[in-house]
Amino acid sequence: MTDKHHITGLLLAAGGGRRLGGRPKALLEHRGRPLVEHAVGVLRAAGCDRIHVVLGAAADAVRERAELPGCVLVDNPDWAQGMGSSLRAGLASLTGTGARAALVSLVDQPGIGPVAVARVLAAYRDESSLVSAAYEGVRGHPVLFGAAHWTGIAASATGDRGARSYLKAHEDAITLVECADVARAYDIDTEADLVHLE
């Protein structure tokens, strides 16, 4: 039985939306509210009681406009360096919290809902767990990192690569959880992608 209290949801929401004309992704509107609120709601609905949200671009505006009660808001002053810096900031924020795993999701993937996230959560076993959602066999988000991996992931997370190189090096240890039947793993990266927002 998964003890979800030991798993913290880690939402990376610091991106500046460079290819969206500099509109911060966290503040894009989806179903009448900022996208960051939607993403937190997905994590909650999937069973994450504790959620850390990494903010960067327009962090003050996100704090003002988005309702994120009960979330720990983590500032990433180096957000412009890419997702790797946000992942490092997020993992660092978990030090001393008692978390044994981090379930990492991205603010710009509204097609991934609570069912997919809950599947990944359910595959947690212990601090050595490495779990990834897969879409027709291809690794995607969300991903779950047991605490035993945090130091290695933080050391290799640079630029926009996030944990990619670490996961590649530890491919044999990853539990893949197929989610293509319940989620769509598109990103909101460009103007053309805005059609996915409701």
mmCIF file of C-alpha atoms in Angstrom:
data_model
loop_
_atom_site.group_PDB
_atom_site.id
_atom_site.type_symbol
_atom_site.label_atom_id
_atom_site.label_comp_id
_atom_site.label_asym_id
_atom_site.label_seq_id
_atom_site.Cartn_x
_atom_site.Cartn_y
_atom_site.Cartn_z
ATOM 1 C CA MET A 1 0.000 0.000 0.000
ATOM 2 C CA THR A 2 1.407 3.377 -1.000
ATOM 3 C CA ASP A 3 1.888 5.841 1.821
ATOM 4 C CA LYS A 4 1.133 8.964 -0.144
ATOM 5 C CA HIS A 5 2.058 11.181 2.814
ATOM 6 C CA HIS A 6 5.699 10.505 2.024
ATOM 7 C CA ILE A 7 5.347 11.728 -1.559
ATOM 8 C CA THR A 8 5.350 15.456 -2.303
ATOM 9 C CA GLY A 9 3.972 16.820 -5.555
ATOM 10 C CA LEU A 10 6.548 19.060 -7.220
ATOM 11 C CA LEU A 11 5.078 21.349 -9.871
ATOM 12 C CA LEU A 12 7.533 23.123 -12.157
ATOM 13 C CA ALA A 13 5.829 26.405 -13.092
ATOM 14 C CA ALA A 14 8.696 28.866 -13.576
ATOM 15 C CA GLY A 15 8.839 29.089 -17.385
ATOM 16 C CA GLY A 16 8.698 32.460 -19.088
ATOM 17 C CA GLY A 17 6.949 31.267 -22.255
ATOM 18 C CA ARG A 18 9.722 32.466 -24.563
ATOM 19 C CA ARG A 19 7.984 31.015 -27.630
ATOM 20 C CA LEU A 20 4.659 32.439 -26.445
ATOM 21 C CA GLY A 21 5.862 36.012 -26.705
ATOM 22 C CA GLY A 22 7.094 36.037 -23.108
ATOM 23 C CA ARG A 23 3.811 35.103 -21.482
ATOM 24 C CA PRO A 24 4.550 33.129 -18.295
ATOM 25 C CA LYS A 25 3.009 29.679 -18.621
ATOM 26 C CA ALA A 26 1.745 29.611 -15.034
ATOM 27 C CA LEU A 27 -0.603 32.513 -15.845
ATOM 28 C CA LEU A 28 -2.054 31.224 -19.119
ATOM 29 C CA GLU A 29 -5.796 30.899 -18.683
ATOM 30 C CA HIS A 30 -7.397 27.452 -18.677
ATOM 31 C CA ARG A 31 -11.050 26.927 -17.772
ATOM 32 C CA GLY A 32 -11.224 30.469 -16.424
ATOM 33 C CA ARG A 33 -8.286 30.247 -14.005
ATOM 34 C CA PRO A 34 -4.471 30.404 -14.255
ATOM 35 C CA LEU A 35 -2.891 27.202 -15.569
ATOM 36 C CA VAL A 36 -0.859 26.815 -12.357
ATOM 37 C CA GLU A 37 -4.105 26.496 -10.367
ATOM 38 C CA HIS A 38 -5.341 23.792 -12.718
ATOM 39 C CA ALA A 39 -2.054 21.869 -12.386
ATOM 40 C CA VAL A 40 -2.158 22.019 -8.582
ATOM 41 C CA GLY A 41 -5.763 20.795 -8.691
ATOM 42 C CA VAL A 42 -4.684 17.782 -10.758
ATOM 43 C CA LEU A 43 -1.984 16.863 -8.221
ATOM 44 C CA ARG A 44 -4.475 17.213 -5.341
ATOM 45 C CA ALA A 45 -7.118 15.137 -7.100
ATOM 46 C CA ALA A 46 -4.526 12.424 -7.744
ATOM 47 C CA GLY A 47 -3.746 12.196 -4.029
ATOM 48 C CA CYS A 48 -0.835 14.564 -3.374
ATOM 49 C CA ASP A 49 -1.465 16.156 0.026
ATOM 50 C CA ARG A 50 1.739 18.184 -0.019
ATOM 51 C CA ILE A 51 2.624 20.265 -3.052
ATOM 52 C CA HIS A 52 5.635 22.479 -3.733
ATOM 53 C CA VAL A 53 5.298 24.879 -6.681
ATOM 54 C CA VAL A 54 8.450 26.287 -8.265
ATOM 55 C CA LEU A 55 7.879 29.833 -9.539
ATOM 56 C CA GLY A 56 10.156 31.993 -11.666
ATOM 57 C CA ALA A 57 8.871 34.239 -14.442
ATOM 58 C CA ALA A 58 6.380 36.781 -13.046
ATOM 59 C CA ALA A 59 6.458 35.051 -9.646
ATOM 60 C CA ASP A 60 4.851 38.067 -7.937
ATOM 61 C CA ALA A 61 2.001 38.153 -10.450
ATOM 62 C CA VAL A 62 1.440 34.414 -10.007
ATOM 63 C CA ARG A 63 1.249 34.894 -6.223
ATOM 64 C CA GLU A 64 -1.271 37.703 -6.741
ATOM 65 C CA ARG A 65 -3.541 36.043 -9.298
ATOM 66 C CA ALA A 66 -3.436 32.338 -8.555
ATOM 67 C CA GLU A 67 -5.132 30.751 -5.570
ATOM 68 C CA LEU A 68 -2.685 28.168 -4.256
ATOM 69 C CA PRO A 69 -3.700 27.567 -0.635
ATOM 70 C CA GLY A 70 -1.641 25.030 1.260
ATOM 71 C CA CYS A 71 1.120 24.959 -1.352
ATOM 72 C CA VAL A 72 4.747 25.720 -0.585
ATOM 73 C CA LEU A 73 5.833 28.324 -3.134
ATOM 74 C CA VAL A 74 9.501 28.040 -4.087
ATOM 75 C CA ASP A 75 11.233 30.908 -5.886
ATOM 76 C CA ASN A 76 13.762 30.009 -8.562
ATOM 77 C CA PRO A 77 15.793 33.164 -9.268
ATOM 78 C CA ASP A 78 17.655 31.261 -12.008
ATOM 79 C CA TRP A 79 14.489 30.227 -13.897
ATOM 80 C CA ALA A 80 15.760 31.736 -17.172
ATOM 81 C CA GLN A 81 18.513 29.087 -17.240
ATOM 82 C CA GLY A 82 15.882 26.440 -17.954
ATOM 83 C CA MET A 83 13.960 23.607 -16.359
ATOM 84 C CA GLY A 84 17.065 22.083 -14.766
ATOM 85 C CA SER A 85 17.386 25.010 -12.362
ATOM 86 C CA SER A 86 13.704 24.696 -11.384
ATOM 87 C CA LEU A 87 14.089 20.992 -10.730
ATOM 88 C CA ARG A 88 17.141 21.669 -8.536
ATOM 89 C CA ALA A 89 15.284 24.408 -6.612
ATOM 90 C CA GLY A 90 12.263 22.149 -6.142
ATOM 91 C CA LEU A 91 14.261 19.175 -4.886
ATOM 92 C CA ALA A 92 16.257 21.447 -2.544
ATOM 93 C CA SER A 93 12.975 22.706 -1.058
ATOM 94 C CA LEU A 94 12.117 19.147 0.027
ATOM 95 C CA THR A 95 15.159 18.861 2.312
ATOM 96 C CA GLY A 96 14.063 18.301 5.890
ATOM 97 C CA THR A 97 10.377 17.809 5.022
ATOM 98 C CA GLY A 98 10.382 14.043 5.528
ATOM 99 C CA ALA A 99 9.418 13.476 1.889
ATOM 100 C CA ARG A 100 10.666 10.158 0.537
ATOM 101 C CA ALA A 101 9.751 10.822 -3.075
ATOM 102 C CA ALA A 102 8.891 13.736 -5.349
ATOM 103 C CA LEU A 103 6.240 13.451 -8.024
ATOM 104 C CA VAL A 104 7.313 15.975 -10.659
ATOM 105 C CA SER A 105 4.802 17.480 -13.076
ATOM 106 C CA LEU A 106 4.956 20.375 -15.531
ATOM 107 C CA VAL A 107 2.575 23.335 -15.529
ATOM 108 C CA ASP A 108 2.218 23.326 -19.330
ATOM 109 C CA GLN A 109 0.695 19.852 -19.767
ATOM 110 C CA PRO A 110 -3.047 20.273 -19.063
ATOM 111 C CA GLY A 111 -3.845 17.116 -21.038
ATOM 112 C CA ILE A 112 -2.434 15.011 -18.191
ATOM 113 C CA GLY A 113 -5.107 14.604 -15.537
ATOM 114 C CA PRO A 114 -5.470 13.004 -12.110
ATOM 115 C CA VAL A 115 -5.899 9.433 -13.401
ATOM 116 C CA ALA A 116 -2.454 9.370 -15.033
ATOM 117 C CA VAL A 117 -0.832 11.063 -12.026
ATOM 118 C CA ALA A 118 -2.473 8.586 -9.634
ATOM 119 C CA ARG A 119 -1.115 5.673 -11.688
ATOM 120 C CA VAL A 120 2.433 6.993 -11.347
ATOM 121 C CA LEU A 121 1.918 7.595 -7.613
ATOM 122 C CA ALA A 122 0.661 4.050 -7.160
ATOM 123 C CA ALA A 123 3.926 2.638 -8.555
ATOM 124 C CA TYR A 124 5.954 4.128 -5.667
ATOM 125 C CA ARG A 125 7.630 1.477 -3.535
ATOM 126 C CA ASP A 126 10.383 3.153 -1.508
ATOM 127 C CA GLU A 127 13.115 5.798 -1.634
ATOM 128 C CA SER A 128 14.849 3.986 -4.476
ATOM 129 C CA SER A 129 11.783 4.216 -6.756
ATOM 130 C CA LEU A 130 12.129 5.750 -10.222
ATOM 131 C CA VAL A 131 8.784 5.865 -12.010
ATOM 132 C CA SER A 132 7.733 7.538 -15.243
ATOM 133 C CA ALA A 133 4.482 7.890 -17.125
ATOM 134 C CA ALA A 134 4.768 6.527 -20.654
ATOM 135 C CA TYR A 135 2.756 7.325 -23.754
ATOM 136 C CA GLU A 136 2.710 4.344 -26.125
ATOM 137 C CA GLY A 137 5.976 3.228 -24.564
ATOM 138 C CA VAL A 138 7.697 6.630 -24.735
ATOM 139 C CA ARG A 139 8.738 8.123 -21.407
ATOM 140 C CA GLY A 140 7.013 11.363 -20.405
ATOM 141 C CA HIS A 141 5.583 13.195 -17.385
ATOM 142 C CA PRO A 142 4.798 13.007 -14.580
ATOM 143 C CA VAL A 143 7.846 11.313 -13.109
ATOM 144 C CA LEU A 144 8.433 10.115 -9.566
ATOM 145 C CA PHE A 145 11.891 10.317 -8.023
ATOM 146 C CA GLY A 146 12.604 8.467 -4.793
ATOM 147 C CA ALA A 147 14.770 10.488 -2.388
ATOM 148 C CA ALA A 148 17.763 8.205 -3.008
ATOM 149 C CA HIS A 149 18.015 9.750 -6.494
ATOM 150 C CA TRP A 150 17.665 13.451 -5.646
ATOM 151 C CA THR A 151 21.368 14.245 -5.256
ATOM 152 C CA GLY A 152 22.255 12.581 -8.555
ATOM 153 C CA ILE A 153 19.373 14.254 -10.382
ATOM 154 C CA ALA A 154 20.244 17.707 -9.000
ATOM 155 C CA ALA A 155 23.878 17.245 -10.043
ATOM 156 C CA SER A 156 22.931 16.411 -13.632
ATOM 157 C CA ALA A 157 19.994 18.829 -14.098
ATOM 158 C CA THR A 158 21.237 21.608 -16.369
ATOM 159 C CA GLY A 159 19.631 23.837 -18.984
ATOM 160 C CA ASP A 160 16.287 22.584 -20.254
ATOM 161 C CA ARG A 161 17.219 18.944 -19.836
ATOM 162 C CA GLY A 162 15.846 18.497 -16.338
ATOM 163 C CA ALA A 163 16.392 14.887 -15.262
ATOM 164 C CA ARG A 164 16.712 13.525 -18.794
ATOM 165 C CA SER A 165 20.392 12.543 -18.646
ATOM 166 C CA TYR A 166 19.996 10.981 -15.187
ATOM 167 C CA LEU A 167 17.015 8.929 -16.345
ATOM 168 C CA LYS A 168 18.876 7.839 -19.465
ATOM 169 C CA ALA A 169 21.763 6.611 -17.310
ATOM 170 C CA HIS A 170 19.365 4.714 -15.008
ATOM 171 C CA GLU A 171 16.971 3.400 -17.652
ATOM 172 C CA ASP A 172 17.029 -0.136 -16.259
ATOM 173 C CA ALA A 173 15.736 1.075 -12.898
ATOM 174 C CA ILE A 174 12.714 2.969 -14.257
ATOM 175 C CA THR A 175 9.214 1.588 -13.850
ATOM 176 C CA LEU A 176 7.204 2.748 -16.868
ATOM 177 C CA VAL A 177 3.486 3.292 -16.306
ATOM 178 C CA GLU A 178 1.452 3.430 -19.528
ATOM 179 C CA CYS A 179 -0.920 6.424 -19.556
ATOM 180 C CA ALA A 180 -1.774 6.995 -23.223
ATOM 181 C CA ASP A 181 -5.264 5.615 -22.648
ATOM 182 C CA VAL A 182 -6.094 8.287 -20.045
ATOM 183 C CA ALA A 183 -3.946 11.338 -20.886
ATOM 184 C CA ARG A 184 -2.538 13.405 -23.720
ATOM 185 C CA ALA A 185 1.041 14.547 -23.204
ATOM 186 C CA TYR A 186 1.179 17.713 -25.320
ATOM 187 C CA ASP A 187 3.040 20.816 -24.087
ATOM 188 C CA ILE A 188 1.834 24.403 -24.358
ATOM 189 C CA ASP A 189 4.984 25.811 -25.960
ATOM 190 C CA THR A 190 3.934 27.908 -28.942
ATOM 191 C CA GLU A 191 1.010 30.082 -30.058
ATOM 192 C CA ALA A 192 -0.331 27.113 -32.038
ATOM 193 C CA ASP A 193 -0.508 25.030 -28.842
ATOM 194 C CA LEU A 194 -2.907 27.509 -27.206
ATOM 195 C CA VAL A 195 -5.784 25.698 -28.938
ATOM 196 C CA HIS A 196 -5.457 23.055 -26.200
ATOM 197 C CA LEU A 197 -6.475 25.544 -23.506
ATOM 198 C CA GLU A 198 -10.164 25.795 -22.685
#
